[in-house]
Short mmCIF file of C-alpha atoms in Angstrom, two decimals:
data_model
loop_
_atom_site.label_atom_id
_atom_site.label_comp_id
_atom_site.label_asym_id
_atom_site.label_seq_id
_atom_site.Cartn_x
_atom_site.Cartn_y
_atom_site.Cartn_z
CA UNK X 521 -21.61 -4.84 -26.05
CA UNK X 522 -20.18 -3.80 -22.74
CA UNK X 523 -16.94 -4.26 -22.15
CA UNK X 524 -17.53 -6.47 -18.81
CA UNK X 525 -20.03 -8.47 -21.00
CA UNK X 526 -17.57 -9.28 -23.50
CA UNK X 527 -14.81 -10.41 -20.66
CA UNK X 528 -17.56 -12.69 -19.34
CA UNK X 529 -18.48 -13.85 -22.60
CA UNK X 530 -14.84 -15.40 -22.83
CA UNK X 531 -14.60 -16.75 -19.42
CA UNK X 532 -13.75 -20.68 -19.86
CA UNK X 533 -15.78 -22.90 -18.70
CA UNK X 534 -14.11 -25.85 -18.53
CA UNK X 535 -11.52 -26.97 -15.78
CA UNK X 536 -9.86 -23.88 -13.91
CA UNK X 537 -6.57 -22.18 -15.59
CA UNK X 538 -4.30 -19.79 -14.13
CA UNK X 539 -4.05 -16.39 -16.21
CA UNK X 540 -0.64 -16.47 -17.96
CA UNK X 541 1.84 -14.03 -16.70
CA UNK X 542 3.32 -11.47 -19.95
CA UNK X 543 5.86 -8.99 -20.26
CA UNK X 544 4.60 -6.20 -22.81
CA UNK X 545 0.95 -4.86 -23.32
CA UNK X 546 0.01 -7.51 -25.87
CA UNK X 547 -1.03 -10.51 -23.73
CA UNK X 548 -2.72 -7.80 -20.99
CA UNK X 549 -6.35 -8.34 -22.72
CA UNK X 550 -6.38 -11.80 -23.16
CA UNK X 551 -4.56 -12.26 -19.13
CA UNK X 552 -7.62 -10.03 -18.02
CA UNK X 553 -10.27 -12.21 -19.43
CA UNK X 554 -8.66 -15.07 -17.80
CA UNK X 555 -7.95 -13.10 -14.01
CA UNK X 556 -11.75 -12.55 -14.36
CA UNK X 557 -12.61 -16.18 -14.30
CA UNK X 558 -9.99 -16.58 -11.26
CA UNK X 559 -11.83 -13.21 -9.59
CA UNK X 560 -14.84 -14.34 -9.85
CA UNK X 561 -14.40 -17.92 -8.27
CA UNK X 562 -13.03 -15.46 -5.15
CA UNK X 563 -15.85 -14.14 -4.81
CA UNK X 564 -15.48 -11.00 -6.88
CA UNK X 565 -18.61 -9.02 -7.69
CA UNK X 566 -19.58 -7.13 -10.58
CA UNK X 567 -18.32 -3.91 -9.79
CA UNK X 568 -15.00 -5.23 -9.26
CA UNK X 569 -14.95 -7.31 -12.13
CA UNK X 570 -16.35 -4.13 -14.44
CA UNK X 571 -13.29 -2.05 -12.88
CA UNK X 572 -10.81 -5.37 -13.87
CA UNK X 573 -12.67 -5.06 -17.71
CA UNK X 574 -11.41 -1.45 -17.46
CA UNK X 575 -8.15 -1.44 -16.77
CA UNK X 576 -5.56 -0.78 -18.91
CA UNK X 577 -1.56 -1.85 -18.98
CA UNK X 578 -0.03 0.82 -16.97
CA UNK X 579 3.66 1.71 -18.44
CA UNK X 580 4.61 3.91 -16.44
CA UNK X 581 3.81 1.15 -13.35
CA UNK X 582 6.57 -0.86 -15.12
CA UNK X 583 9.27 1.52 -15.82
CA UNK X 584 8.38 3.13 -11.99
CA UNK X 585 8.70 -0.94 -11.07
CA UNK X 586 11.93 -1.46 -13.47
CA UNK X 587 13.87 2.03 -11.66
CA UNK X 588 13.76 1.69 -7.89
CA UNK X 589 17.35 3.37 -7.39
CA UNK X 590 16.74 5.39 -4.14
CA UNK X 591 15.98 2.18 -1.85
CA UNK X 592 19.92 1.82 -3.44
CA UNK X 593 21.63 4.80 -1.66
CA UNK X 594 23.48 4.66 1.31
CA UNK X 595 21.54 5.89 4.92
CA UNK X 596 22.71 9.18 4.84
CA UNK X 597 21.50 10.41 1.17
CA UNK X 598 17.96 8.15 1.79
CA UNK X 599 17.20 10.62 4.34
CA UNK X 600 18.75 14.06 2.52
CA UNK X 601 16.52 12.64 -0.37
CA UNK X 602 13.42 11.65 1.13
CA UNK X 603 13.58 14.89 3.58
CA UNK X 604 14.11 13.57 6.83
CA UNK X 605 14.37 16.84 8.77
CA UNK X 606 11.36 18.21 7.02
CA UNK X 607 9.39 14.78 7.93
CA UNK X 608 10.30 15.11 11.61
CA UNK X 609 9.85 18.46 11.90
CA UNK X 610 6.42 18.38 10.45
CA UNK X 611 5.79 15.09 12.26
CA UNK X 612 6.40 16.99 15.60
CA UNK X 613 4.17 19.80 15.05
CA UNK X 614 1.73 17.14 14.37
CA UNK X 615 2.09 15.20 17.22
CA UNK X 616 1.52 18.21 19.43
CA UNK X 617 -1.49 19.45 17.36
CA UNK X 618 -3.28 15.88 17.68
CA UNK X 619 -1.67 14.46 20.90
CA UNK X 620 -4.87 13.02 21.65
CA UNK X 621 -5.94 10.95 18.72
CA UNK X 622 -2.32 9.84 18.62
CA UNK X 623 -2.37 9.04 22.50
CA UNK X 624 -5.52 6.96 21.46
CA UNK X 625 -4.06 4.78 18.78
CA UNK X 626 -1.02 4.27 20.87
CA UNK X 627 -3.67 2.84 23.83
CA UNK X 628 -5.38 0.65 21.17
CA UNK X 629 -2.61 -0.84 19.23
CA UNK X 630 0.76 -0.21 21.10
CA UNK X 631 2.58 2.08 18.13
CA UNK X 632 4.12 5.46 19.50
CA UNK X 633 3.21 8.29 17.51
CA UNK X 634 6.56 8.89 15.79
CA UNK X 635 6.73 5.59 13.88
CA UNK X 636 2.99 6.34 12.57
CA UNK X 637 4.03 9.96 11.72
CA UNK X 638 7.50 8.66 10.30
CA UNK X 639 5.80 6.18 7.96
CA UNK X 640 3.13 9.09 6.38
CA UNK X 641 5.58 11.71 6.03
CA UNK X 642 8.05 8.91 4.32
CA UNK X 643 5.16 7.55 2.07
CA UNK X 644 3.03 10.49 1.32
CA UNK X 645 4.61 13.80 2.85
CA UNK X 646 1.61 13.85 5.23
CA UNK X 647 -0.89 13.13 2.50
CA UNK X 648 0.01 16.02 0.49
CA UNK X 649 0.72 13.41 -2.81
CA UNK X 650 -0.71 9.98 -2.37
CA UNK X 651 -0.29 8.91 -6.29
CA UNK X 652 -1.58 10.12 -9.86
CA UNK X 653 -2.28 6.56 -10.89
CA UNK X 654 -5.26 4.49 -11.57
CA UNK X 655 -4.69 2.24 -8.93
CA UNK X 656 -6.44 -1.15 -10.48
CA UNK X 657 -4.54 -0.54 -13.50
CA UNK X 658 -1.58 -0.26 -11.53
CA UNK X 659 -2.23 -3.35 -9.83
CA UNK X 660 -3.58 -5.62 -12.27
CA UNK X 661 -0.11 -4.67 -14.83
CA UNK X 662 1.87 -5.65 -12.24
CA UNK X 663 -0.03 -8.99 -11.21
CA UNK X 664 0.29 -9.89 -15.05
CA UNK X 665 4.13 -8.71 -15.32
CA UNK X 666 5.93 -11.94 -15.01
CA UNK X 667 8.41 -10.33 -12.92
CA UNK X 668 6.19 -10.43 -9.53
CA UNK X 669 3.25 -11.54 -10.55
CA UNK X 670 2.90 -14.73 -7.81
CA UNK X 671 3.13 -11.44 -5.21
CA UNK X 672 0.87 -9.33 -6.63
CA UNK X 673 -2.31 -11.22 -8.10
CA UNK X 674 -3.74 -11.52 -4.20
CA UNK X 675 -3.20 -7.56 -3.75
CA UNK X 676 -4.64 -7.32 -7.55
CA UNK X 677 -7.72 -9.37 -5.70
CA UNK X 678 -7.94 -7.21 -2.56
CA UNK X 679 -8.10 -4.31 -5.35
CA UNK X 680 -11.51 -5.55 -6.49
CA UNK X 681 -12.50 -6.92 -3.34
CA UNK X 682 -12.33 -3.06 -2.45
CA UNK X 683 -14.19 -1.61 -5.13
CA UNK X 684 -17.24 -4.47 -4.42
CA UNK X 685 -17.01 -3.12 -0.46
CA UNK X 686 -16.78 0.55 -1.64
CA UNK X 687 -13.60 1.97 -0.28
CA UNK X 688 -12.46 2.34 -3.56
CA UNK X 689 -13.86 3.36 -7.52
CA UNK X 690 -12.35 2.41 -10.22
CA UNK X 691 -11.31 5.47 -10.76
CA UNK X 692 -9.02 5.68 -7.87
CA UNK X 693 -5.74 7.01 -7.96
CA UNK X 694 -2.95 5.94 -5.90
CA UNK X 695 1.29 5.43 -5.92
CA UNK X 696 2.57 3.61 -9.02
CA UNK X 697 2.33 0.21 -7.79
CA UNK X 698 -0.95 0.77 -6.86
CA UNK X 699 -0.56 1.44 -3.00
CA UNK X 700 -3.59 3.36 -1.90
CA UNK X 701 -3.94 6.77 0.89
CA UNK X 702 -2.09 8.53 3.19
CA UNK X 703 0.48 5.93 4.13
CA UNK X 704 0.34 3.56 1.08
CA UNK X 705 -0.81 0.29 1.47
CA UNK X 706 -1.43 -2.14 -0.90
CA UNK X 707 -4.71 -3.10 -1.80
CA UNK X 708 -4.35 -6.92 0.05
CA UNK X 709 -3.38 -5.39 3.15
CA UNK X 710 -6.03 -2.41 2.89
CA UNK X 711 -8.39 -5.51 2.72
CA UNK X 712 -6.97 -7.46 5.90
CA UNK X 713 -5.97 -4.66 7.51
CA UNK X 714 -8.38 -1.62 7.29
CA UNK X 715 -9.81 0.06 10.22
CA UNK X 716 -12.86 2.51 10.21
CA UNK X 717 -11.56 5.09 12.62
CA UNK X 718 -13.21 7.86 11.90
CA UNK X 719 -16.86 5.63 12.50
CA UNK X 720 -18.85 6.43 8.81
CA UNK X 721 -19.07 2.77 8.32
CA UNK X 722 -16.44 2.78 5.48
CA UNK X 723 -12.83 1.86 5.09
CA UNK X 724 -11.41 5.01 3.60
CA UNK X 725 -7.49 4.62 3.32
CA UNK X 726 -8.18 8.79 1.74
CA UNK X 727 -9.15 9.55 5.55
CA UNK X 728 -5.80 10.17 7.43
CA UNK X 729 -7.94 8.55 10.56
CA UNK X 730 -8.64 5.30 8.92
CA UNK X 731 -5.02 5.11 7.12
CA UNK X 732 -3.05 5.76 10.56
CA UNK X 733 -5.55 3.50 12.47
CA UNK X 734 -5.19 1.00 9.79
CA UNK X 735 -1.74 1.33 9.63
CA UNK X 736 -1.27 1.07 13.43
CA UNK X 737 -3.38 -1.95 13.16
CA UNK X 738 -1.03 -3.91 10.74
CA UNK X 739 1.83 -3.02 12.48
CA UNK X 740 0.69 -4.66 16.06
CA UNK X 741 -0.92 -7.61 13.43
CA UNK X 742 2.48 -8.19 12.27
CA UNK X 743 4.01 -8.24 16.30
CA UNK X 744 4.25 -4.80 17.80
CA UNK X 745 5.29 -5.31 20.97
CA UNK X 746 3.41 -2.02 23.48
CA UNK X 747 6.48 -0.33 25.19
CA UNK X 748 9.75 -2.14 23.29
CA UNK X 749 11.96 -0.31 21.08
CA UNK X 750 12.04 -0.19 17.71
CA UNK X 751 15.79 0.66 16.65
CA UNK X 752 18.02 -1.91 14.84
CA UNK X 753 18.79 -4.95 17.48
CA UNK X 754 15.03 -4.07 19.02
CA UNK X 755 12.41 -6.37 19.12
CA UNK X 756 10.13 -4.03 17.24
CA UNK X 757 12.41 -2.84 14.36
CA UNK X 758 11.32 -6.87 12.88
CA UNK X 759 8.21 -5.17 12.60
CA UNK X 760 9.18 -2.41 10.59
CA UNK X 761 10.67 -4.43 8.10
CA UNK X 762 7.45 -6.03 7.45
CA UNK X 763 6.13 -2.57 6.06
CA UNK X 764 8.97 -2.01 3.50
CA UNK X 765 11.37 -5.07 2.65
CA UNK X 766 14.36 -1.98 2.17
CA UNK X 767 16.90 -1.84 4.50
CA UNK X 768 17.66 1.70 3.72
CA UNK X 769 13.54 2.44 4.52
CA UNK X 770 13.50 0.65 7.77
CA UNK X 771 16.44 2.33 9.27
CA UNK X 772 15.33 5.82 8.01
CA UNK X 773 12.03 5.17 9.42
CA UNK X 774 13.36 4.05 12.84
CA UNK X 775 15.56 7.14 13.21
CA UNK X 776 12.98 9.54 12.31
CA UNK X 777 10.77 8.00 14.78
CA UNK X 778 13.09 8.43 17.70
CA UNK X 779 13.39 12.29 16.73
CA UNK X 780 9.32 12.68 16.74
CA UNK X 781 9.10 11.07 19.94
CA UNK X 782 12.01 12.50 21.59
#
């Protein structure tokens, strides 16, 4: 029998239950069965609910999860670590190779170039390593890891969602908490958020034009402000910490800005 058939075959049928959180790989069968029944009253399809019947607990999600020391460090060794020179650098050369789609994306959603560029060199070194992990097994371990699970069952949700619109397979690969593309979202936000730049009539977070469009999008959806700044005491810098909750990450990302757009 297939496996999706099976995790159907188990689906309760009585009054609606929340799948129970764990904290090993033991429960993660059983919690799948029971996300499926909460997937498919969201409207889930079968191809997202056949990539859900597929996944398997990602270790290596958890101990990534379990060992987040660098968001730890002070300013200065963030940047040596992450490459800040390199990133601007690179994001200059960029900037001057493109200056017309980044012109554009400026006009459309009021983000300056360097904060876009800042954000993919920070998350993916311009796309040259967006993640060696299945990225609905990623997703749907952490959704059933008790530790987070209330914040990530909705992007665990968006990760199906996907898969039924066809932006992703189940066999995409992404970061180890299952961020997706050039500058990383997570699947939720790929959901709200995604914009087809690049006009194929698909959401591809894989296509540096819909990730930076996308990502341009969810900044101004979160409160860009067109033409404020966006150091610390700056209306805009609010914004930034709505990409990554890290202190360390929003400065780094506000400096390297300035440095591309200088």
């Amino acid at each position: 029998m297939p496996v999706l058939a099976i995790i159907l075959a188990v689906l309760p049928t009585g009054p609606a239950r929340a799948a129970k959180c764990g904290n090993n790989a033991s429960g993660f069968d059983a919690w799948k069965a029971a996300f499926a029944s909460e997937a498919a009253r969201a409207g889930i399809g079968q191809r997202g609910l056949q990539a859900l019947a597929e996944a398997r607990y990602a270790k290596s999600t958890i101990a990534a999860d379990r060992n987040q020391k660098s968001f730890k460090y002070s300013l200065d060794k963030f940047m040596q670590i992450r490459g800040a020179p390199t990133i601007v650098a690179q994001g200059r050369k960029r900037k001057a190779r493109n200056a017309n789609f980044y012109m554009s994306l400026e006009r459309q959603y009021g983000v300056p170039a360097g904060v876009l560029l800042a954000i993919h060199g920070m998350e993916t070194g311009f796309g040259g390593f967006m993640g060696d992990s299945p990225v609905v097994s990623a997703i749907t371990t952490l959704a059933y890891d008790c530790r987070r699970s209330d914040f990530f069952v909705p992007h665990a949700i968006g990760a199906l969602a996907l898969i039924d619109r066809g932006s992703i397979t189940g066999g995409t690969k992404g970061a180890k908490h299952g961020e997706l593309g050039h500058t990383q979202f997570l699947p939720g936000n790929a959901l709200k958020y995604g914009i087809d730049a690049n006009g194929d009539g698909r959401v591809d977070f894989y296509s540096q034009a819909d990730a930076l469009a996308s990502t341009a999008n969810y900044l101004r959806k979160k409160g860009w402000q067109p033409g404020k700044g966006y150091q610390q005491g700056q209306p805009n810098f609010a914004v930034i910490k709505e990409w990554n909750a890290a202190s360390v990450y929003q400065k780094a990302i506000a400096i390297m800005a300035a440095q591309i757009d200088g």
